[in-house]
Amino acid sequence: LAANNMNNQGFSDGRGRGFRGGGGGLVAPKQGGFNFAYENNKIELGGNVRANHRDTDSKNWSSSETFMPQIGRNQFSNSRSTSFGRNSSFNADLRLEWKPDTMTNIIFSPSVSYSTSDNWSQSASATFNSDPFDIIETYGKSSYGDVYEALDSIAINSNRSESMSNNENFSTGGNLQVNRRLQKPGRNITFSASYSYSNSESKSFSTNNVKYYQAAAGSSGYDRKRYSTTPSTNWNYNLRLSYTEPLMKNLFLQLNYSFSNSYNDSDRSTYIFDALTDDVMSLNHNYLLPGLPLDYEQYLSDSLSRYSTYRTQRHDVQVMFRYVTDKMNLNAGVTWIPQNTEMSYRYLGLDTVLSRRVNNVTPNLRFRYRWSKQTTLNIMYRGSTSQPSMTDLLPITDNSNPLNITMGNPGLKPTFNNSLNVNFQDFKVETLRNLSANVGFNNTLNSIVNKITYDEATGGRISQPTNLDGIWSNWSTNAGFTYNTALPNQKFKVTSSTNARYNYQEGYVRTVTEAGFPLAATRSVNLSERLSGSFQNDWFEVTMQGYLNYSRARNSLQPTANRDTYNFSYGPSTNINLPWWNLKLSSDISMNSRRGYSDPDFNTDELIWNAQISKSFLAQNAATVSVQMFDILRQQSNVSRVINATMRSDTWYNTVNSYFMV
């Protein structure tokens, strides 16, 4: 059993900063379950039963900037949102392993789950043609009326929205694996089968009130009231056969074949109440969902309702060579993946049936060399082909949301991704020295991005997926080095961890008055260093550590949007063990600082202090009572930044920072 209000999603006693696992928002999970096991000479049987409930209260505020060099200024957006949700689920799984003889192994593992959720959210956002923070700083502590009048003069649009939803899902699945070792050493055959089935239904009601500030007369905005129901059914099964044949000493040939068949059906019905006033809807609301008229069925929209069915058959044919010695392990092979997909689709007046046959090729290589148990080198390469979604290939324009219009592109081509990683590790037992180094590279050919067209008058945008040309249009590389060692007396330890990453990404952006799409490129560099030194004896330990993260972003079309941000922290921590009193004391304090963010409120210095005291008692110290205090000075906040070829965004979110626990 477990329950907490610290965003800790797992079973934990609350020690450490467990709440960090939940991300943004205040999350209060409650969990319960049990497991069982049985074993004899031939059978192993085990299983788990779990029940979960989670309540979520989330708030966030974001400030974003879209790079618009074509019109000589950028576009700025601010938003605030609040949401509440609750989720309940039940899961059960079983694992049965049977060994009828020394050469055969059979494993069967079924599972079942059921979940429900309810969510409500409310948000307000506005788009501006210049930075609203400049207005706020200029007017300072002037009257609210002056500030709002000045903000209205630069505003493009505002949007207030509210939504509520309910979701219910049932799913089941299972796996069967049969492995048989044959007479020749190294020769074996494996058969496996898996299946899954899910049935779900979601209901949602939403309202939007959009106001335009710069648009022509007669286009002041719009009100939207929509209700949707979406039942969906998904099932698939997979059959796989694997055979390993020793070719010679240390060399093996592995052949794998699998076949999968899947079915996905979704039928979304959309009802439109835009013409109804709030007074009419409040007088005739459905008690099951406030705001929904009793006679809502007559407001069904055939054009905005969506029906889709996918049927996919896929074959995986893999040839793999394995070379194994005491020091070296090499796996190299290629997988050929022919796939056939059929789609039935009805939306926005388009009723179509599409069929697509593709052949994907995936090469892969894994190499490991061990000089000793403590020194290893690993190299891994994988190439993979990805097809564009079939809905992106449809020649339709979805303008159901005028602020975010999407278009299909029948000319999309598949993408190919290359991923290479090299890792070296070396550990010396005598000196407790550990060294680790890694290098990685990733690039995507024919990478798919959205061409974005902005409307200066409304602040809306039109996006259409397209392929980028060239090998170097979307790529990244990274490197890391970690070193820690004890000094000769082994009471002092030093640790250093250095990481670097470079990312290059292209994109397209323009205004509605432009004919072509200028190509924008963002180059970003991220460097980080973590350094610590510690002293430890039988009853006392003290550590001094520091951390620095530097991010640099440069945009080819908008130099004024270039940013350099710094996150750094430093401070000591200590642990004191007083065995004669069975008492333990620990504390850490650090100064966390941020610099370079566009919103001055994000450039902060936060002194974070945590402490804990615990005492053990009873025979053999069988019981312990602890008092833990986190963020005692109540200074920690939560800010994140995202930047790409066309925009940057800074976000603040609520979470549990300061609390104490007994």
XYZ file of C-alpha atoms in Angstrom:
662
model
C 0.000 0.000 0.000
C 1.217 3.526 -0.731
C -0.226 7.024 -0.734
C 1.393 10.448 -1.014
C 0.815 13.987 -2.237
C 4.385 14.575 -3.464
C 4.021 13.469 -7.115
C 5.840 10.220 -6.308
C 4.399 7.711 -8.767
C 5.973 4.578 -7.291
C 5.993 2.634 -4.048
C 8.398 4.610 -1.871
C 8.990 5.589 1.742
C 9.255 9.228 0.703
C 12.999 9.592 1.263
C 14.811 11.807 -1.201
C 13.103 14.015 -3.738
C 10.572 11.403 -4.836
C 8.000 13.986 -5.832
C 10.147 14.916 -8.817
C 8.975 11.775 -10.606
C 5.565 13.295 -11.248
C 6.665 16.249 -13.359
C 4.577 19.426 -13.276
C 1.403 19.760 -11.226
C 0.346 18.521 -7.812
C -0.236 14.785 -7.987
C -1.637 12.671 -5.133
C -1.411 8.958 -6.036
C -2.857 6.137 -3.980
C -1.818 2.569 -4.751
C -2.442 -0.892 -3.428
C -1.621 -4.370 -4.595
C -0.267 -7.799 -3.866
C 1.805 -10.431 -5.631
C 2.201 -14.147 -5.242
C 4.589 -16.868 -6.335
C 4.786 -20.670 -6.449
C 7.658 -22.847 -7.606
C 8.629 -26.504 -7.914
C 11.061 -28.448 -10.088
C 9.138 -27.846 -13.328
C 6.742 -24.950 -12.758
C 7.157 -21.325 -11.697
C 3.933 -19.398 -11.196
C 3.616 -15.754 -10.167
C 1.393 -12.755 -10.590
C 0.496 -9.217 -9.542
C -2.758 -7.434 -8.808
C -2.700 -3.632 -8.508
C -5.203 -0.822 -8.008
C -4.324 2.844 -8.486
C -6.018 6.194 -8.037
C -4.476 9.563 -8.866
C -5.718 13.127 -8.354
C -3.979 15.900 -10.284
C -4.053 19.673 -9.858
C -1.950 21.422 -12.515
C -1.241 25.059 -13.211
C 1.231 26.513 -15.665
C 2.146 29.791 -17.229
C 4.130 30.063 -20.450
C 5.718 32.787 -22.518
C 6.684 32.021 -26.109
C 8.210 33.893 -29.026
C 7.742 32.959 -32.692
C 10.516 34.131 -35.006
C 9.054 36.362 -37.792
C 11.964 38.081 -39.589
C 9.848 38.594 -42.739
C 7.786 41.344 -41.103
C 10.586 42.825 -39.023
C 9.156 41.734 -35.676
C 8.429 38.554 -33.755
C 5.135 37.240 -32.446
C 4.718 36.790 -28.680
C 2.211 34.653 -26.782
C 1.387 34.328 -23.099
C -0.938 31.765 -21.559
C -2.167 30.534 -18.202
C -3.978 27.253 -17.644
C -5.481 25.281 -14.790
C -6.610 21.664 -14.850
C -7.955 19.080 -12.437
C -8.141 15.369 -13.069
C -8.689 12.014 -11.436
C -7.748 8.602 -12.740
C -8.496 5.130 -11.400
C -7.172 1.843 -12.759
C -7.034 -1.860 -12.014
C -4.351 -4.175 -13.432
C -3.623 -7.878 -13.077
C -1.007 -10.068 -14.724
C 0.152 -13.675 -14.473
C 3.360 -15.446 -15.457
C 3.588 -19.229 -15.843
C 6.886 -20.909 -16.737
C 6.918 -24.651 -17.411
C 9.983 -26.831 -18.071
C 8.648 -30.225 -19.210
C 12.225 -31.423 -19.792
C 15.778 -30.096 -19.738
C 15.588 -29.023 -23.419
C 12.229 -27.221 -23.452
C 11.009 -24.021 -21.824
C 7.435 -22.631 -22.089
C 6.327 -19.224 -20.746
C 2.768 -17.876 -20.777
C 1.922 -14.398 -19.409
C -1.621 -12.941 -19.743
C -2.771 -9.551 -18.402
C -5.947 -7.483 -18.030
C -6.608 -3.841 -17.094
C -9.482 -1.381 -16.670
C -9.271 2.382 -16.166
C -11.448 5.486 -15.960
C -10.591 9.185 -15.850
C -12.295 12.561 -15.534
C -10.621 15.851 -16.416
C -11.463 19.554 -16.375
C -9.319 22.398 -17.671
C -9.521 26.138 -18.177
C -7.070 28.382 -19.992
C -6.570 31.950 -21.147
C -4.043 33.037 -23.765
C -3.157 36.101 -25.816
C -0.931 36.798 -28.812
C 0.946 40.084 -29.317
C 2.948 41.708 -32.113
C 5.595 42.931 -29.629
C 6.884 41.814 -26.255
C 4.222 42.480 -23.558
C 6.916 42.459 -20.868
C 8.290 45.682 -22.389
C 4.890 47.300 -21.799
C 4.736 46.055 -18.224
C 8.249 47.313 -17.428
C 7.573 50.660 -19.134
C 4.393 51.376 -17.158
C 5.763 49.967 -13.919
C 3.276 50.527 -11.111
C 0.832 52.606 -13.154
C -2.897 51.958 -12.941
C -4.215 48.661 -14.301
C -6.312 50.618 -16.798
C -3.224 52.178 -18.409
C -1.442 48.830 -18.580
C -4.415 47.005 -20.129
C -4.982 49.801 -22.662
C -1.345 49.587 -23.719
C -1.514 45.782 -23.978
C -4.690 45.991 -26.098
C -2.833 48.195 -28.570
C -0.301 45.431 -29.317
C -2.654 42.449 -28.922
C -3.531 40.279 -31.948
C -5.951 37.822 -30.359
C -7.101 36.377 -27.056
C -8.624 32.973 -26.365
C -10.515 31.754 -23.310
C -11.355 28.061 -23.275
C -12.823 25.459 -20.973
C -13.165 21.711 -21.393
C -14.260 18.619 -19.509
C -13.850 14.992 -20.491
C -14.504 11.429 -19.375
C -12.611 8.347 -20.563
C -13.121 4.625 -19.993
C -10.867 1.833 -21.241
C -10.679 -1.961 -21.005
C -7.740 -3.950 -22.352
C -6.341 -7.446 -22.224
C -3.330 -9.165 -23.720
C -0.932 -12.044 -23.422
C 2.326 -13.628 -24.576
C 3.294 -17.253 -25.221
C 6.897 -18.348 -25.789
C 8.183 -21.855 -26.490
C 11.946 -22.443 -26.656
C 13.526 -25.772 -27.633
C 17.236 -26.494 -27.522
C 18.247 -29.006 -30.170
C 20.930 -31.670 -29.985
C 23.766 -29.662 -31.492
C 25.239 -27.144 -28.992
C 24.132 -23.615 -29.807
C 21.252 -24.742 -32.031
C 17.784 -23.799 -30.805
C 14.385 -22.774 -32.073
C 11.936 -20.354 -30.451
C 8.276 -19.709 -31.208
C 6.330 -16.849 -29.655
C 2.837 -15.441 -30.018
C 1.211 -12.369 -28.530
C -2.171 -10.689 -28.664
C -3.834 -7.540 -27.342
C -7.346 -6.111 -27.358
C -8.692 -2.803 -26.096
C -12.049 -1.084 -26.122
C -12.436 2.524 -25.016
C -14.838 5.427 -25.114
C -14.175 9.093 -24.455
C -16.571 12.016 -24.099
C -15.557 15.671 -24.108
C -17.253 19.071 -24.016
C -15.355 22.293 -24.788
C -15.959 26.008 -25.222
C -13.764 28.632 -26.889
C -14.145 32.397 -26.920
C -11.722 34.024 -29.382
C -11.358 37.785 -29.866
C -9.431 39.469 -32.717
C -7.868 42.903 -32.113
C -6.252 43.639 -35.489
C -8.635 41.954 -37.956
C -10.839 43.837 -40.402
C -14.332 44.974 -39.425
C -16.853 42.148 -39.239
C -14.221 39.672 -38.099
C -14.075 40.358 -34.375
C -13.820 36.704 -33.257
C -15.996 33.680 -32.598
C -17.517 31.445 -29.928
C -17.280 27.652 -30.076
C -19.225 25.048 -28.105
C -18.484 21.426 -29.065
C -19.309 17.994 -27.719
C -17.649 14.790 -28.968
C -17.946 11.085 -28.274
C -15.240 8.718 -29.525
C -15.637 4.966 -29.112
C -12.653 3.010 -30.402
C -11.599 -0.631 -30.731
C -8.070 -1.954 -31.260
C -6.705 -5.470 -31.533
C -3.602 -7.132 -32.884
C -1.708 -10.384 -32.798
C 1.886 -11.275 -33.575
C 3.544 -14.595 -34.445
C 7.327 -14.978 -34.343
C 9.714 -17.819 -35.164
C 13.441 -17.675 -34.388
C 16.112 -20.224 -35.309
C 19.807 -20.176 -34.319
C 22.365 -22.335 -36.172
C 26.066 -22.616 -35.190
C 28.109 -22.218 -38.396
C 31.531 -22.744 -36.883
C 33.283 -22.153 -33.612
C 32.014 -18.909 -32.060
C 29.951 -17.996 -35.167
C 26.146 -18.299 -35.212
C 23.468 -17.539 -37.771
C 20.145 -16.356 -36.398
C 17.025 -16.227 -38.578
C 13.904 -14.462 -37.354
C 10.506 -14.161 -38.973
C 7.421 -12.509 -37.550
C 3.950 -11.695 -38.814
C 1.617 -9.178 -37.216
C -1.947 -8.208 -37.997
C -3.656 -5.192 -36.407
C -7.030 -3.476 -36.552
C -7.895 0.023 -35.288
C -11.370 1.512 -35.456
C -12.384 4.972 -34.225
C -15.701 6.768 -34.709
C -15.833 10.339 -33.407
C -19.219 12.080 -33.409
C -19.082 15.867 -33.036
C -22.036 18.046 -32.012
C -21.968 21.825 -32.577
C -23.815 24.299 -30.327
C -22.171 27.504 -31.594
C -25.530 29.085 -32.417
C -26.958 28.484 -28.937
C -26.562 31.182 -26.306
C -25.261 30.381 -22.840
C -28.696 31.197 -21.386
C -30.421 28.624 -23.597
C -27.838 25.955 -22.825
C -27.992 26.593 -19.072
C -31.807 26.210 -19.087
C -31.761 23.001 -21.155
C -28.606 21.332 -19.922
C -28.115 17.603 -19.572
C -27.529 16.703 -15.930
C -25.008 14.057 -17.017
C -22.722 16.706 -18.483
C -23.405 20.354 -17.549
C -23.710 22.581 -20.607
C -24.972 19.806 -22.907
C -28.568 20.314 -24.224
C -31.089 17.524 -23.649
C -31.733 17.269 -27.399
C -28.055 17.361 -28.357
C -28.400 14.574 -30.980
C -30.000 16.969 -33.493
C -26.809 19.090 -33.512
C -24.627 16.341 -34.992
C -22.131 17.711 -37.554
C -21.511 15.306 -40.427
C -18.581 17.354 -41.731
C -16.681 17.534 -38.423
C -17.428 13.989 -37.247
C -14.601 11.615 -38.078
C -14.540 7.904 -38.814
C -11.387 5.906 -39.483
C -10.448 2.240 -39.721
C -6.923 0.889 -40.182
C -5.963 -2.664 -41.084
C -2.237 -3.413 -41.147
C -0.337 -6.565 -42.032
C 3.392 -6.596 -41.437
C 6.181 -9.109 -42.061
C 9.614 -8.876 -40.396
C 12.371 -10.955 -41.969
C 15.698 -10.684 -40.137
C 19.091 -12.231 -40.865
C 21.582 -11.845 -38.002
C 25.166 -13.073 -37.564
C 26.607 -13.447 -34.053
C 30.293 -13.893 -33.299
C 31.048 -14.657 -29.649
C 34.369 -15.174 -27.852
C 35.513 -14.703 -24.277
C 36.384 -11.077 -25.013
C 34.269 -10.094 -28.012
C 30.586 -10.157 -28.921
C 29.511 -9.000 -32.394
C 25.929 -8.934 -33.713
C 25.306 -7.667 -37.247
C 22.251 -8.038 -39.405
C 19.473 -6.501 -41.423
C 15.678 -6.628 -41.208
C 13.368 -6.402 -44.228
C 9.879 -5.189 -43.345
C 7.174 -5.348 -46.050
C 3.954 -3.767 -44.772
C 0.450 -3.341 -46.172
C -1.995 -0.819 -44.675
C -5.602 -0.157 -45.643
C -7.453 2.878 -44.329
C -11.129 3.828 -44.491
C -11.517 7.523 -43.646
C -14.414 9.960 -43.501
C -13.903 13.576 -42.398
C -14.612 17.116 -43.675
C -16.709 15.783 -46.527
C -13.995 13.385 -47.692
C -14.969 9.711 -47.781
C -12.082 7.619 -49.033
C -10.372 4.231 -48.911
C -6.586 4.140 -49.231
C -4.153 1.241 -49.536
C -0.383 1.510 -49.053
C 2.327 -1.082 -49.583
C 5.818 -0.205 -48.363
C 9.138 -1.952 -47.804
C 11.305 -0.796 -44.907
C 14.902 -1.847 -44.313
C 16.554 -1.696 -40.863
C 20.298 -2.444 -40.578
C 21.764 -2.844 -37.099
C 25.113 -3.634 -35.509
C 26.182 -4.200 -31.910
C 29.795 -4.742 -30.891
C 31.186 -5.327 -27.398
C 34.813 -5.915 -26.465
C 35.893 -6.784 -22.904
C 39.534 -6.476 -21.957
C 38.464 -7.597 -18.469
C 35.343 -7.667 -16.316
C 36.009 -4.029 -15.446
C 36.958 -2.658 -18.910
C 34.511 -2.747 -21.842
C 33.845 -1.003 -25.150
C 30.360 -0.958 -26.681
C 29.425 0.252 -30.172
C 25.837 0.228 -31.413
C 24.395 1.365 -34.750
C 20.806 1.236 -35.941
C 19.122 2.537 -39.070
C 15.348 2.695 -39.382
C 12.773 3.780 -41.947
C 9.563 5.553 -40.906
C 6.531 6.199 -43.081
C 4.418 9.380 -42.831
C 1.000 8.911 -41.274
C -1.727 8.157 -43.795
C -3.872 11.052 -42.578
C -0.981 13.447 -43.312
C -1.071 12.157 -46.903
C -4.726 13.124 -47.404
C -5.330 16.264 -49.541
C -7.662 17.929 -47.027
C -7.625 21.201 -45.087
C -8.966 21.138 -41.537
C -10.099 24.639 -40.543
C -12.347 23.600 -37.657
C -10.005 25.683 -35.462
C -9.289 28.987 -37.285
C -6.286 29.655 -35.030
C -4.685 26.341 -35.973
C -5.510 25.213 -39.521
C -3.870 21.984 -40.734
C -3.312 20.739 -44.279
C -2.334 17.336 -45.647
C 0.467 16.673 -48.111
C 0.117 13.716 -50.555
C 3.752 14.168 -51.613
C 5.339 13.229 -48.266
C 8.237 10.783 -48.481
C 9.412 8.290 -45.821
C 12.232 9.266 -43.452
C 15.379 7.329 -42.558
C 17.083 7.693 -39.194
C 20.712 6.834 -38.364
C 21.751 6.351 -34.740
C 25.322 5.592 -33.588
C 26.486 5.290 -29.960
C 29.943 4.446 -28.574
C 30.575 3.815 -24.872
C 33.774 2.977 -22.974
C 33.947 2.023 -19.278
C 36.886 1.209 -17.035
C 36.833 0.485 -13.289
C 39.811 -0.058 -10.973
C 38.899 -1.918 -7.781
C 42.108 -1.061 -5.944
C 41.663 2.708 -6.172
C 37.865 2.802 -6.554
C 38.423 4.690 -9.818
C 35.694 4.666 -12.442
C 35.958 6.160 -15.905
C 33.165 6.329 -18.450
C 33.087 8.027 -21.860
C 30.403 8.064 -24.542
C 29.841 9.632 -27.961
C 26.607 9.654 -29.957
C 25.370 10.798 -33.347
C 21.874 10.944 -34.813
C 20.524 12.265 -38.095
C 17.313 11.960 -40.093
C 17.077 11.940 -43.894
C 13.904 13.456 -45.413
C 12.939 14.659 -41.940
C 9.284 15.739 -41.717
C 8.574 19.222 -40.307
C 5.616 21.584 -40.545
C 5.610 24.540 -42.925
C 3.984 27.280 -40.873
C 2.124 30.274 -42.288
C 1.091 33.063 -39.890
C -1.803 35.463 -40.294
C -0.742 38.825 -38.832
C -4.343 40.020 -38.476
C -5.742 37.084 -36.475
C -2.622 35.466 -35.016
C -3.724 32.135 -36.468
C -1.446 29.753 -38.291
C -1.633 27.212 -41.090
C 0.652 24.178 -40.849
C 1.440 21.572 -43.502
C 3.923 18.696 -43.140
C 6.801 18.616 -45.607
C 10.137 16.854 -46.063
C 13.469 18.556 -45.486
C 16.111 17.983 -48.147
C 19.648 16.805 -47.523
C 21.525 14.705 -45.006
C 22.324 17.577 -42.640
C 18.884 19.198 -42.277
C 18.174 17.550 -38.904
C 21.041 16.089 -36.903
C 22.601 16.077 -33.453
C 25.690 14.812 -31.678
C 26.542 14.374 -28.020
C 29.479 13.393 -25.827
C 29.957 12.692 -22.144
C 32.802 11.935 -19.768
C 32.549 10.832 -16.135
C 35.473 10.298 -13.783
C 35.468 9.518 -10.080
C 38.228 8.261 -7.848
C 39.291 7.958 -4.222
C 42.528 9.540 -3.072
C 45.194 7.215 -1.623
C 43.760 7.159 1.926
C 40.282 6.498 0.403
C 38.680 9.040 2.737
C 38.621 11.727 0.055
C 36.715 11.217 -3.215
C 36.486 13.375 -6.326
C 33.800 13.099 -9.038
C 33.501 14.953 -12.332
C 30.825 14.576 -15.013
C 30.982 16.551 -18.274
C 28.361 16.468 -21.037
C 28.001 18.295 -24.352
C 25.321 18.276 -27.036
C 24.970 20.031 -30.399
C 21.698 20.114 -32.312
C 20.924 21.464 -35.788
C 17.323 21.750 -36.968
C 15.724 23.400 -39.975
C 12.172 24.628 -40.436
C 9.904 26.834 -42.542
C 7.932 29.897 -41.523
C 6.273 32.773 -43.423
C 3.352 35.217 -43.337
C 0.205 34.941 -45.482
C 1.425 37.781 -47.734
C 4.619 35.968 -48.770
C 4.893 33.734 -51.811
C 7.717 31.422 -50.756
C 8.934 29.739 -47.606
C 12.285 30.998 -46.270
C 14.309 28.287 -44.580
C 15.101 28.871 -40.904
C 17.837 27.008 -39.058
C 18.481 26.800 -35.333
C 21.833 25.742 -33.931
C 21.873 24.950 -30.240
C 24.701 23.958 -27.921
C 24.243 22.553 -24.439
C 27.227 22.149 -22.075
C 27.092 20.905 -18.500
C 29.593 20.119 -15.755
C 29.014 18.540 -12.353
C 31.963 18.501 -9.924
C 32.061 17.261 -6.338
C 34.561 16.434 -3.611
C 33.851 14.569 -0.389
C 35.453 13.470 2.853
C 34.200 10.449 4.805
C 35.152 8.569 7.973
C 33.276 6.196 10.276
C 30.807 8.759 11.619
C 31.053 11.880 9.459
C 30.700 12.709 5.757
C 30.791 16.109 4.031
C 30.485 16.870 0.315
C 30.937 20.073 -1.664
C 29.464 20.070 -5.139
C 28.744 22.445 -8.003
C 26.782 22.239 -11.263
C 26.755 24.433 -14.372
C 24.574 24.155 -17.469
C 25.027 26.518 -20.410
C 22.646 26.644 -23.390
C 23.317 28.661 -26.521
C 20.775 28.982 -29.358
C 21.219 30.813 -32.658
C 18.509 31.312 -35.304
C 19.562 32.076 -38.886
C 16.585 34.330 -39.699
C 16.200 36.223 -36.430
C 19.469 37.148 -34.689
C 17.555 39.188 -32.100
C 15.992 35.925 -30.891
C 19.382 34.421 -30.035
C 19.606 33.337 -26.417
C 22.317 32.329 -23.941
C 20.981 30.831 -20.720
C 22.801 29.599 -17.620
C 21.593 27.328 -14.839
C 24.082 26.790 -12.019
C 24.106 25.626 -8.419
C 26.627 25.034 -5.654
C 26.643 24.113 -1.989
C 27.595 21.563 0.691
C 25.893 18.495 2.145
C 26.697 16.472 5.242
C 25.754 13.243 7.028
C 26.544 12.708 10.721
C 26.123 9.321 12.389
C 26.088 9.302 16.209
C 26.033 5.564 17.019
C 26.119 6.004 20.815
C 22.723 7.763 20.566
C 21.495 5.822 17.494
C 21.006 9.219 15.907
C 21.600 10.296 12.292
C 21.659 13.890 11.017
C 21.839 14.990 7.392
C 21.483 18.299 5.618
C 22.213 19.890 2.249
C 22.029 23.483 1.081
C 22.565 24.846 -2.405
C 22.235 28.122 -4.271
C 20.348 27.531 -7.528
C 20.548 30.338 -10.089
C 19.214 31.068 -13.592
C 20.317 33.731 -16.057
C 19.440 34.692 -19.637
C 15.667 34.014 -19.706
C 13.460 36.511 -21.546
C 11.071 36.963 -18.613
C 12.964 38.735 -15.796
C 10.919 36.785 -13.239
C 12.661 33.598 -14.406
C 16.165 34.944 -13.695
C 16.304 34.033 -10.023
C 18.586 32.976 -7.174
C 17.060 30.306 -4.942
C 18.651 29.065 -1.737
C 17.400 25.489 -1.257
C 17.881 23.870 2.162
C 16.873 20.289 3.048
C 17.452 18.489 6.351
C 16.663 15.195 8.076
C 17.040 13.752 11.578
C 16.330 10.115 12.446
C 16.645 7.945 15.559
C 16.640 4.166 15.793
C 15.384 2.296 18.860
C 14.054 -1.066 20.180
C 16.112 -4.267 20.174
C 18.673 -4.379 17.357
C 17.386 -0.964 16.201
C 14.276 -2.591 14.758
C 12.376 0.735 14.545
C 13.322 4.161 13.209
C 11.534 7.492 13.357
C 12.594 10.280 10.965
C 11.704 13.905 10.392
C 12.480 15.133 6.865
C 12.226 18.751 5.704
C 12.507 19.840 2.076
C 12.970 23.391 0.770
C 12.845 24.800 4.284
C 13.274 28.390 3.047
C 10.456 27.975 0.449
C 12.417 29.430 -2.456
C 12.310 26.801 -5.205
C 10.384 27.402 -8.451
C 9.970 25.351 -11.628
C 10.925 26.709 -15.032
C 11.765 24.981 -18.315
C 12.778 26.196 -21.787
C 12.237 24.725 -25.277
C 13.686 26.205 -28.474
C 13.606 25.078 -32.129
C 13.995 26.516 -35.609
C 10.851 28.662 -35.464
C 10.193 29.531 -31.809
C 11.228 29.428 -28.166
C 9.022 28.856 -25.120
C 9.557 29.367 -21.360
C 7.143 27.606 -18.988
C 6.471 27.749 -15.252
C 4.451 24.967 -13.602
C 3.282 24.235 -10.082
C 4.595 21.319 -8.088
C 5.358 20.274 -4.521
C 8.603 21.906 -3.429
C 8.460 22.707 0.285
C 7.162 20.132 2.770
C 8.115 18.156 5.858
C 7.401 14.533 6.694
C 7.503 12.413 9.854
